[in-house]
CSV table of C-alpha atoms in Angstrom, one decimal:
chain,number,residue,atom,x,y,z
H,8,UNK,CA,82.0,93.9,114.1
H,9,UNK,CA,84.6,95.4,116.5
H,10,UNK,CA,84.1,98.9,117.6
H,11,UNK,CA,87.2,99.9,115.6
H,12,UNK,CA,85.5,98.6,112.4
H,13,UNK,CA,82.3,100.4,113.2
H,14,UNK,CA,83.9,103.7,113.4
H,15,UNK,CA,84.0,105.0,109.8
H,16,UNK,CA,86.6,107.5,108.9
H,17,UNK,CA,85.5,111.1,108.3
H,18,UNK,CA,87.1,110.7,104.8
H,19,UNK,CA,84.7,107.9,104.0
H,20,UNK,CA,81.7,109.9,105.3
H,21,UNK,CA,82.7,113.0,103.5
H,22,UNK,CA,82.4,111.5,100.0
H,23,UNK,CA,79.2,112.4,98.1
H,24,UNK,CA,77.9,108.9,99.0
H,25,UNK,CA,76.7,107.7,102.4
H,26,UNK,CA,78.8,104.9,103.7
H,27,UNK,CA,77.7,102.0,105.8
H,28,UNK,CA,78.6,98.4,106.7
H,29,UNK,CA,76.5,95.8,104.8
H,30,UNK,CA,75.2,92.6,106.4
H,31,UNK,CA,72.7,89.8,105.6
H,32,UNK,CA,69.8,92.2,106.0
H,33,UNK,CA,71.1,93.9,102.8
H,34,UNK,CA,71.1,90.8,100.7
H,35,UNK,CA,68.3,91.8,98.3
H,36,UNK,CA,69.8,95.3,97.8
H,37,UNK,CA,73.2,93.8,97.2
H,38,UNK,CA,71.8,91.2,94.8
H,39,UNK,CA,70.2,94.0,92.8
H,40,UNK,CA,73.5,95.8,92.7
H,41,UNK,CA,75.3,92.6,91.6
H,42,UNK,CA,72.7,92.0,88.8
H,43,UNK,CA,73.2,95.6,87.5
H,44,UNK,CA,77.0,94.9,87.6
H,45,UNK,CA,76.6,91.5,85.9
H,46,UNK,CA,79.2,92.4,83.2
H,47,UNK,CA,81.9,92.2,85.9
H,48,UNK,CA,80.7,88.9,87.3
H,49,UNK,CA,80.5,87.3,83.9
H,50,UNK,CA,84.0,88.6,83.0
H,51,UNK,CA,85.9,87.6,86.2
H,52,UNK,CA,83.8,84.7,87.7
H,53,UNK,CA,82.3,83.3,84.4
H,54,UNK,CA,78.8,83.3,85.9
H,55,UNK,CA,75.7,85.4,86.0
H,56,UNK,CA,75.2,87.5,89.2
H,57,UNK,CA,72.4,86.4,91.5
H,58,UNK,CA,71.3,86.5,95.1
H,59,UNK,CA,74.0,83.8,95.8
H,60,UNK,CA,76.6,86.3,94.4
H,61,UNK,CA,75.5,88.8,97.1
H,62,UNK,CA,75.5,86.1,99.8
H,63,UNK,CA,79.1,85.2,98.8
H,64,UNK,CA,80.2,88.8,99.1
H,65,UNK,CA,78.8,89.1,102.5
H,66,UNK,CA,79.7,85.7,103.9
H,67,UNK,CA,82.6,84.0,102.1
H,68,UNK,CA,85.9,84.2,103.7
H,69,UNK,CA,89.0,82.0,104.2
H,70,UNK,CA,88.7,79.8,107.3
H,71,UNK,CA,91.7,81.7,108.8
H,72,UNK,CA,89.8,84.9,108.8
H,73,UNK,CA,87.6,85.6,111.9
H,74,UNK,CA,84.0,86.9,111.0
H,75,UNK,CA,84.8,90.3,112.5
H,76,UNK,CA,87.7,90.7,110.0
H,77,UNK,CA,85.4,90.5,107.0
H,78,UNK,CA,84.2,94.0,106.1
H,79,UNK,CA,81.7,94.8,103.3
H,80,UNK,CA,81.1,98.6,102.8
H,81,UNK,CA,78.2,100.0,100.8
H,82,UNK,CA,78.3,103.4,99.3
H,83,UNK,CA,74.9,104.8,98.5
H,84,UNK,CA,73.1,107.8,97.0
H,85,UNK,CA,69.3,108.1,97.4
H,86,UNK,CA,69.2,104.7,99.1
H,87,UNK,CA,70.7,103.0,96.0
H,88,UNK,CA,74.0,101.2,96.3
H,89,UNK,CA,76.4,102.7,93.8
H,90,UNK,CA,79.6,101.0,95.0
H,91,UNK,CA,80.6,98.0,97.2
H,92,UNK,CA,84.0,97.2,98.7
H,93,UNK,CA,84.9,93.9,100.3
H,94,UNK,CA,87.9,93.8,102.7
H,95,UNK,CA,89.6,91.2,104.8
H,96,UNK,CA,91.6,92.6,107.8
H,97,UNK,CA,94.8,90.9,108.9
H,98,UNK,CA,94.8,88.6,105.8
H,99,UNK,CA,96.9,86.9,104.8
H,100,UNK,CA,99.0,88.1,107.8
H,101,UNK,CA,98.8,90.6,110.6
H,102,UNK,CA,98.5,94.3,109.5
H,103,UNK,CA,97.8,93.3,105.8
H,104,UNK,CA,94.4,93.9,104.4
H,105,UNK,CA,93.1,92.1,101.3
H,106,UNK,CA,90.7,93.7,98.8
H,107,UNK,CA,88.3,91.1,97.6
H,108,UNK,CA,86.2,93.7,95.6
H,109,UNK,CA,85.8,97.3,94.7
H,110,UNK,CA,82.9,97.6,92.3
H,111,UNK,CA,80.9,100.6,91.1
H,112,UNK,CA,77.7,100.7,89.1
H,113,UNK,CA,78.5,100.9,85.4
H,114,UNK,CA,77.5,104.6,85.1
H,115,UNK,CA,80.0,105.5,88.0
H,116,UNK,CA,83.0,103.8,86.4
H,117,UNK,CA,85.7,105.8,84.7
H,118,UNK,CA,84.5,109.0,86.4
H,119,UNK,CA,87.0,109.4,89.3
H,120,UNK,CA,84.7,107.9,91.9
H,121,UNK,CA,86.7,104.7,92.2
H,122,UNK,CA,89.9,106.7,92.9
H,123,UNK,CA,88.1,108.8,95.5
H,124,UNK,CA,86.6,105.8,97.1
H,125,UNK,CA,90.0,103.9,97.2
H,126,UNK,CA,91.9,106.9,98.5
H,127,UNK,CA,89.5,107.3,101.4
H,128,UNK,CA,89.5,103.5,102.1
H,129,UNK,CA,93.3,103.4,102.0
H,130,UNK,CA,93.5,106.3,104.5
H,131,UNK,CA,90.9,104.6,106.7
H,132,UNK,CA,92.6,101.2,106.8
H,133,UNK,CA,96.0,102.8,107.3
H,134,UNK,CA,94.7,104.6,110.4
H,135,UNK,CA,93.4,101.2,111.5
H,136,UNK,CA,96.9,99.8,111.4
H,137,UNK,CA,97.2,98.4,107.9
H,138,UNK,CA,100.8,98.5,106.7
H,139,UNK,CA,100.2,96.6,103.4
H,140,UNK,CA,97.3,95.9,101.1
H,141,UNK,CA,97.0,93.0,98.6
H,142,UNK,CA,94.6,91.9,95.9
H,143,UNK,CA,94.3,89.9,92.8
H,144,UNK,CA,93.2,91.1,89.3
H,145,UNK,CA,92.2,88.7,86.6
H,146,UNK,CA,94.1,88.7,83.2
H,147,UNK,CA,90.8,89.3,81.3
H,148,UNK,CA,90.3,92.6,83.3
H,149,UNK,CA,93.2,94.8,82.2
H,150,UNK,CA,91.3,98.0,83.0
H,151,UNK,CA,91.1,97.0,86.6
H,152,UNK,CA,94.9,96.2,86.7
H,153,UNK,CA,95.6,99.7,85.2
H,154,UNK,CA,93.4,101.2,87.9
H,155,UNK,CA,95.2,99.5,90.8
H,156,UNK,CA,98.6,100.3,89.3
H,157,UNK,CA,97.6,103.9,89.1
H,158,UNK,CA,96.7,103.6,92.8
H,159,UNK,CA,100.3,102.6,93.6
H,160,UNK,CA,100.0,98.8,93.5
H,161,UNK,CA,102.8,96.8,92.1
H,162,UNK,CA,103.0,93.3,90.6
H,163,UNK,CA,103.9,90.5,93.1
H,164,UNK,CA,103.2,87.2,91.2
H,165,UNK,CA,101.1,85.6,88.6
H,166,UNK,CA,98.9,82.8,90.0
H,167,UNK,CA,95.9,80.6,89.0
H,168,UNK,CA,92.5,81.3,90.6
H,169,UNK,CA,90.3,78.2,90.8
H,170,UNK,CA,86.6,78.9,90.3
H,171,UNK,CA,83.6,76.6,90.3
H,172,UNK,CA,83.3,77.2,86.4
H,173,UNK,CA,87.0,77.0,85.6
H,174,UNK,CA,90.2,78.9,86.2
H,175,UNK,CA,91.5,82.4,85.8
H,176,UNK,CA,95.1,83.6,85.5
H,177,UNK,CA,95.5,86.5,87.9
H,178,UNK,CA,98.0,89.0,89.0
H,179,UNK,CA,98.6,89.3,92.6
H,180,UNK,CA,99.3,93.0,93.5
H,181,UNK,CA,100.5,94.6,96.6
H,182,UNK,CA,101.1,98.1,98.1
H,183,UNK,CA,103.0,99.2,101.2
H,184,UNK,CA,101.1,101.9,103.1
H,185,UNK,CA,103.6,104.5,104.0
H,186,UNK,CA,101.1,106.5,106.1
H,187,UNK,CA,100.6,103.5,108.3
H,188,UNK,CA,104.3,102.9,108.6
H,189,UNK,CA,104.9,106.5,109.5
H,190,UNK,CA,102.2,106.4,112.3
H,191,UNK,CA,103.8,103.2,113.7
H,192,UNK,CA,107.3,104.8,113.6
H,193,UNK,CA,106.1,108.0,115.3
H,194,UNK,CA,104.3,106.0,118.1
H,195,UNK,CA,107.7,104.2,118.8
H,196,UNK,CA,109.5,107.6,118.9
H,197,UNK,CA,107.3,108.9,121.8
């Protein structure tokens, strides 16, 4: 990872969870997390979570994305993962970040923690130069779409996601980060 990616924002570290970058050494802990969150993987990927699911989260990326631009953050309490966030930096274009996953353990969902996590992450990536964020939400996951819309994301297009086990209709959502745009504007004004 680049030194910029290694610096975690104070906002991420001030959450009640400890935050760290996950890597292949964390595969078993991440697999355990995925298995506990199996309801999500069965809903959106139409398959049971396993160690391979954890491996995909850590390693899968579009060929256009350099390895250093794939970021997987783990949020822990008492050495247990309670949330995982997967991000792609500068994808699909420069200064755009793509959210591949924001997932919390079932007992932490609908409690405000997802909002807190996303707000801290959004500030962090904005400070890192992101001007836009994109993601997809599967049609069969309307609660996720409502969450992202509450976070300020708007509908961009409806597309088909091709999986090994079939297809999903998904909504592609996007959000312009005004904080990042303001920082860029101010830097030009100097």
